[in-house]
Amino acid sequence: MAEVIIDRERCKGCLLCASFCPKQLFTLSDKFNSSGYYPVEIKEMEKCSGCAVCATVCPDVAITAVDR
Amino acid sequence: MRVFERPKMLKDKVFHYCPGCTHGIVHRLVAEIIEEMEIRERTVGVCPVGCAVLAYDYLDIDMQEASHGRAPAVATGIKRVLPDRVVFTYQGDGDLAAIGMTETVHTAARGEPLTVIFINNAIYGMTNGQMAPTTLLGQRTQTTPYGRNAAKEGYPIKVCEMLATLDGPSYIARVSVGSYKSILNARKVLREAFRRQIEENAYALVEVLSTCPTNWSMKPRDAMDWIENEMQETFPVGIFKE
Amino acid sequence: MKKKQVLMKGNEAMAEGAIMAGCRYFFGYPITPQNEVPAHMAVSMPRAGGVFIQAESELAAINMVYGAAGAGARVMTSSSSPGISLKQEGISYLVGAELPCVIANIMRGGPGLGGIQPSQSDYYQAVKGGGHGDYRLIVLAPNSVQEMADLTMLAFDLADIYRNPVMILGDGNLGQMMEPVSFCKFRKRKLPPKDWATTGTAGRSRNIVKSLYLIPEQLEAHNRKLYRKFQTMKRCEVRFEEDIPEGCELLLTAFGTTARICRDVVDKLRQRGHKAGLFRPITLFPFPEERIKEVSSWVKAVMTVEMNMGQMVDDVRLAVEGRCPVHFYGRTGGVVPSVEEIVHEAGKILRGIKK
């Protein structure tokens, strides 16, 4: 099983990861972070293949690691 | 197995860039390349005036802050004193192609062994979106509110095409960070630009087509698509000098 | 044993002095009347194992200086008035980033393109800041070819000690004239290592060379730190030369070329029985205000002579604070005043005193 580690505090909710994710796994959290952004989260991590496209396009390097 | 990890060379600080701005992607690529090439301890970077003015807050290397447009001159000074160090500049379109065009051209003509990373987002981001030397014809900015008109504001400057006519540079390339595939290609090309300096003691410039969702008034994904679909018509991606 | 003397132009002596002081990087752009400096550097720098670059502009030259200074090198640039105006932004950044370097201004007439003959009309620009922000340079004013060499050597040490640019303020006359000059072996002072320079992070945490402070309190603290340096310069670096007789009736104050001329003026006045004196600031910043203040309490009058419309005279007046009259005589536009005309002007003042 793959895992995407998201740093909630770095995420600005720009949704680039969501738009590029081949499995459409990203959604915005309903709790904002300390900068006032709603960060992304993955609810169904078991569906992730660990392709790391999200990490490649994330402009804030808020996806700090991808394990496969 | 870990397939991706945030580069250690990036400091903890959260980028000040607007949401969706692809400056951060280029920062990460530069950090990855420096780590991969194991040159962190002998690299000196030069930041511009513009959105990347605070790049030294993010990259854990020695850096100098240059005045507006003069990064290539500052980098020349550093490289002449420390010829065995890896010296790069990171400049925006206003810095490199407007106020600093003289330094850009002459540093390239001298073939200074430097790596120049040129972020072209077709607008002045830091000052709220004025016309850049690379603003596309028809593009609306704060100072071309009716769209850039060639009769009044002239034409966008194609830096790579222009510099490729010089004998000094070893490597001139334009890449994009407007899609996943483009980002992978940008990484390869940027790495080559560092390799040219290190192994061939040569000048290399990589122009990176980058987004400015805030001043383009676009959603981050739409901005990326705009690079791929619109911007590349004026600024084709490719290697202009090998 | 008499030291070996060579006949040199002031500009060449300055360039040679720089190399002897360990300067190995020179970045310049052609402009009259300082072209002998880059010409000398182009020949001598490679021989000394150094680097000479003819930059694409004064802006590029001063920013190459910034990069090289930030990398820890002894570095210099030279120009003349209009070119120095172009360098002002870079000079402001150099002070802001606390980078040591030497900048020579071989002054010519202004404003604008002006002329190419000698002038002293960049005094304000040199001593009051010149670029934006609240800053000072140490400004050294040679008055002979020998001093063009000696003060340039001194300038590199002062720059390193204070981590601040030092300006050599000469003029077209000093740059172009030939005189015998001897070079003593340069004894570099023991100075702290430049552990702030950007040389790569091997074995230490990273160094940043910058002048940007976005938080007002931090920028204020930085300005206060710079101010303390300028105050230390005022305490420790004042240099001047004086020849003031007892009962001095007229004290001439002048720097550089005009101080040479005033030396002859003082001799002529003394031959005619007047008690004339000469005061020559060697550092224009820090200005020898304390000494001028002292002597102004007992000399009868002061006359400042400059090749401009009256600039240093303002600092003389601030030091004199009304204790005696301060007169001014100046020629400008590239005109060098003659001994006779200054003697004539001095005569008018002396007759007024004796009435």
Short mmCIF file of N, CA and C in Angstrom, two decimals, chain B residues 15-86:
data_model
loop_
_atom_site.label_atom_id
_atom_site.label_comp_id
_atom_site.label_asym_id
_atom_site.label_seq_id
_atom_site.Cartn_x
_atom_site.Cartn_y
_atom_site.Cartn_z
N PHE B 15 7.21 28.63 1.95
CA PHE B 15 7.41 29.61 0.87
C PHE B 15 6.42 30.78 1.01
N HIS B 16 6.89 31.98 0.66
CA HIS B 16 5.99 33.14 0.71
C HIS B 16 5.18 33.28 -0.57
N TYR B 17 5.45 32.40 -1.55
CA TYR B 17 4.78 32.53 -2.85
C TYR B 17 3.27 32.30 -2.72
N CYS B 18 2.53 32.91 -3.65
CA CYS B 18 1.07 32.77 -3.64
C CYS B 18 0.69 31.29 -3.88
N PRO B 19 -0.51 30.89 -3.46
CA PRO B 19 -0.95 29.52 -3.71
C PRO B 19 -0.89 29.19 -5.21
N GLY B 20 -0.29 28.07 -5.53
CA GLY B 20 -0.26 27.62 -6.92
C GLY B 20 0.86 28.20 -7.76
N CYS B 21 1.64 29.13 -7.23
CA CYS B 21 2.75 29.72 -7.99
C CYS B 21 3.86 28.69 -8.15
N THR B 22 4.35 28.53 -9.37
CA THR B 22 5.27 27.42 -9.62
C THR B 22 6.76 27.76 -9.32
N HIS B 23 7.01 28.96 -8.79
CA HIS B 23 8.36 29.26 -8.29
C HIS B 23 8.82 28.11 -7.38
N GLY B 24 7.89 27.65 -6.53
CA GLY B 24 8.24 26.63 -5.54
C GLY B 24 8.70 25.34 -6.20
N ILE B 25 8.09 25.01 -7.33
CA ILE B 25 8.51 23.78 -8.04
C ILE B 25 9.95 23.94 -8.50
N VAL B 26 10.28 25.10 -9.05
CA VAL B 26 11.65 25.31 -9.54
C VAL B 26 12.63 25.32 -8.36
N HIS B 27 12.23 25.93 -7.25
CA HIS B 27 13.08 25.88 -6.05
C HIS B 27 13.39 24.43 -5.69
N ARG B 28 12.34 23.61 -5.70
CA ARG B 28 12.53 22.21 -5.32
C ARG B 28 13.46 21.50 -6.30
N LEU B 29 13.26 21.76 -7.59
CA LEU B 29 14.12 21.10 -8.59
C LEU B 29 15.58 21.48 -8.37
N VAL B 30 15.82 22.78 -8.13
CA VAL B 30 17.20 23.23 -7.90
C VAL B 30 17.78 22.53 -6.67
N ALA B 31 16.98 22.45 -5.62
CA ALA B 31 17.45 21.80 -4.38
C ALA B 31 17.75 20.33 -4.65
N GLU B 32 16.87 19.66 -5.38
CA GLU B 32 17.08 18.23 -5.68
C GLU B 32 18.37 18.02 -6.48
N ILE B 33 18.58 18.89 -7.47
CA ILE B 33 19.76 18.74 -8.33
C ILE B 33 21.04 18.96 -7.54
N ILE B 34 21.04 20.00 -6.69
CA ILE B 34 22.23 20.30 -5.89
C ILE B 34 22.53 19.14 -4.94
N GLU B 35 21.48 18.56 -4.36
CA GLU B 35 21.68 17.40 -3.47
C GLU B 35 22.20 16.20 -4.25
N GLU B 36 21.56 15.95 -5.37
CA GLU B 36 21.92 14.80 -6.18
C GLU B 36 23.37 14.90 -6.68
N MET B 37 23.79 16.10 -7.04
CA MET B 37 25.16 16.27 -7.55
C MET B 37 26.19 16.43 -6.43
N GLU B 38 25.68 16.45 -5.20
CA GLU B 38 26.54 16.59 -4.01
C GLU B 38 27.45 17.82 -4.10
N ILE B 39 26.83 18.96 -4.39
CA ILE B 39 27.61 20.20 -4.53
C ILE B 39 27.16 21.27 -3.54
N ARG B 40 26.32 20.88 -2.57
CA ARG B 40 25.75 21.88 -1.66
C ARG B 40 26.84 22.72 -0.98
N GLU B 41 27.90 22.08 -0.56
CA GLU B 41 28.92 22.79 0.23
C GLU B 41 29.81 23.68 -0.62
N ARG B 42 29.71 23.55 -1.94
CA ARG B 42 30.53 24.44 -2.76
C ARG B 42 29.69 25.23 -3.77
N THR B 43 28.42 25.43 -3.42
CA THR B 43 27.54 26.20 -4.29
C THR B 43 27.24 27.56 -3.67
N VAL B 44 27.26 28.59 -4.51
CA VAL B 44 26.86 29.93 -4.07
C VAL B 44 25.77 30.41 -5.03
N GLY B 45 24.63 30.81 -4.48
CA GLY B 45 23.52 31.29 -5.30
C GLY B 45 23.40 32.80 -5.23
N VAL B 46 22.80 33.38 -6.27
CA VAL B 46 22.54 34.82 -6.28
C VAL B 46 21.05 35.03 -6.52
N CYS B 47 20.38 35.73 -5.58
CA CYS B 47 18.95 35.98 -5.73
C CYS B 47 18.74 37.33 -6.39
N PRO B 48 17.59 37.49 -7.04
CA PRO B 48 17.29 38.73 -7.76
C PRO B 48 16.45 39.67 -6.90
N VAL B 49 16.03 40.78 -7.48
CA VAL B 49 14.94 41.56 -6.91
C VAL B 49 13.70 41.16 -7.70
N GLY B 50 12.64 40.87 -6.99
CA GLY B 50 11.41 40.35 -7.59
C GLY B 50 10.84 39.33 -6.64
N CYS B 51 9.97 38.46 -7.15
CA CYS B 51 9.31 37.50 -6.26
C CYS B 51 10.31 36.59 -5.56
N ALA B 52 11.43 36.26 -6.22
CA ALA B 52 12.38 35.31 -5.64
C ALA B 52 13.41 36.01 -4.76
N VAL B 53 13.12 37.25 -4.38
CA VAL B 53 14.07 38.02 -3.58
C VAL B 53 14.44 37.31 -2.28
N LEU B 54 13.51 36.50 -1.77
CA LEU B 54 13.76 35.82 -0.49
C LEU B 54 14.20 34.37 -0.67
N ALA B 55 14.68 34.02 -1.86
CA ALA B 55 15.08 32.62 -2.12
C ALA B 55 16.09 32.13 -1.08
N TYR B 56 16.88 33.06 -0.53
CA TYR B 56 17.88 32.64 0.46
C TYR B 56 17.22 32.15 1.75
N ASP B 57 15.94 32.45 1.93
CA ASP B 57 15.24 31.92 3.10
C ASP B 57 14.92 30.43 2.94
N TYR B 58 14.98 29.94 1.72
CA TYR B 58 14.51 28.57 1.47
C TYR B 58 15.61 27.59 1.12
N LEU B 59 16.67 28.08 0.48
CA LEU B 59 17.75 27.19 0.04
C LEU B 59 18.88 27.26 1.06
N ASP B 60 19.26 26.11 1.59
CA ASP B 60 20.26 26.10 2.66
C ASP B 60 21.68 26.08 2.08
N ILE B 61 22.03 27.16 1.39
CA ILE B 61 23.37 27.31 0.81
C ILE B 61 23.81 28.76 1.02
N ASP B 62 25.07 29.04 0.75
CA ASP B 62 25.55 30.43 0.77
C ASP B 62 24.85 31.18 -0.37
N MET B 63 24.38 32.39 -0.06
CA MET B 63 23.74 33.17 -1.12
C MET B 63 24.05 34.65 -0.98
N GLN B 64 24.02 35.33 -2.13
CA GLN B 64 24.14 36.79 -2.14
C GLN B 64 22.88 37.37 -2.76
N GLU B 65 22.47 38.50 -2.19
CA GLU B 65 21.30 39.21 -2.70
C GLU B 65 21.81 40.33 -3.60
N ALA B 66 21.43 40.30 -4.88
CA ALA B 66 21.91 41.31 -5.83
C ALA B 66 20.90 42.44 -5.95
N SER B 67 21.35 43.59 -6.44
CA SER B 67 20.41 44.66 -6.75
C SER B 67 19.70 44.29 -8.05
N HIS B 68 18.64 45.05 -8.36
CA HIS B 68 17.72 44.66 -9.44
C HIS B 68 18.44 44.56 -10.79
N GLY B 69 18.47 43.36 -11.33
CA GLY B 69 19.04 43.14 -12.66
C GLY B 69 20.51 42.79 -12.68
N ARG B 70 21.21 42.94 -11.55
CA ARG B 70 22.68 42.82 -11.59
C ARG B 70 23.19 41.45 -11.15
N ALA B 71 22.29 40.49 -10.99
CA ALA B 71 22.74 39.17 -10.52
C ALA B 71 23.88 38.59 -11.37
N PRO B 72 23.84 38.71 -12.71
CA PRO B 72 24.96 38.13 -13.48
C PRO B 72 26.30 38.81 -13.18
N ALA B 73 26.28 40.11 -12.91
CA ALA B 73 27.53 40.82 -12.57
C ALA B 73 28.02 40.35 -11.21
N VAL B 74 27.10 40.24 -10.25
CA VAL B 74 27.48 39.76 -8.91
C VAL B 74 28.03 38.34 -9.01
N ALA B 75 27.35 37.51 -9.79
CA ALA B 75 27.80 36.12 -9.95
C ALA B 75 29.17 36.06 -10.62
N THR B 76 29.41 36.97 -11.58
CA THR B 76 30.72 37.05 -12.23
C THR B 76 31.80 37.33 -11.19
N GLY B 77 31.52 38.32 -10.32
CA GLY B 77 32.48 38.65 -9.26
C GLY B 77 32.79 37.44 -8.38
N ILE B 78 31.74 36.71 -8.00
CA ILE B 78 31.92 35.54 -7.13
C ILE B 78 32.74 34.47 -7.85
N LYS B 79 32.34 34.18 -9.09
CA LYS B 79 32.97 33.08 -9.82
C LYS B 79 34.44 33.37 -10.12
N ARG B 80 34.77 34.65 -10.39
CA ARG B 80 36.17 34.97 -10.67
C ARG B 80 37.04 34.80 -9.43
N VAL B 81 36.44 35.07 -8.27
CA VAL B 81 37.20 34.90 -7.02
C VAL B 81 37.28 33.42 -6.64
N LEU B 82 36.18 32.70 -6.89
CA LEU B 82 36.08 31.29 -6.47
C LEU B 82 35.77 30.41 -7.68
N PRO B 83 36.75 30.22 -8.57
CA PRO B 83 36.45 29.50 -9.82
C PRO B 83 36.06 28.03 -9.62
N ASP B 84 36.38 27.45 -8.45
CA ASP B 84 36.02 26.04 -8.26
C ASP B 84 34.66 25.88 -7.57
N ARG B 85 33.98 26.96 -7.30
CA ARG B 85 32.64 26.86 -6.72
C ARG B 85 31.60 26.86 -7.83
N VAL B 86 30.42 26.35 -7.50
CA VAL B 86 29.31 26.34 -8.45
C VAL B 86 28.46 27.57 -8.16
#
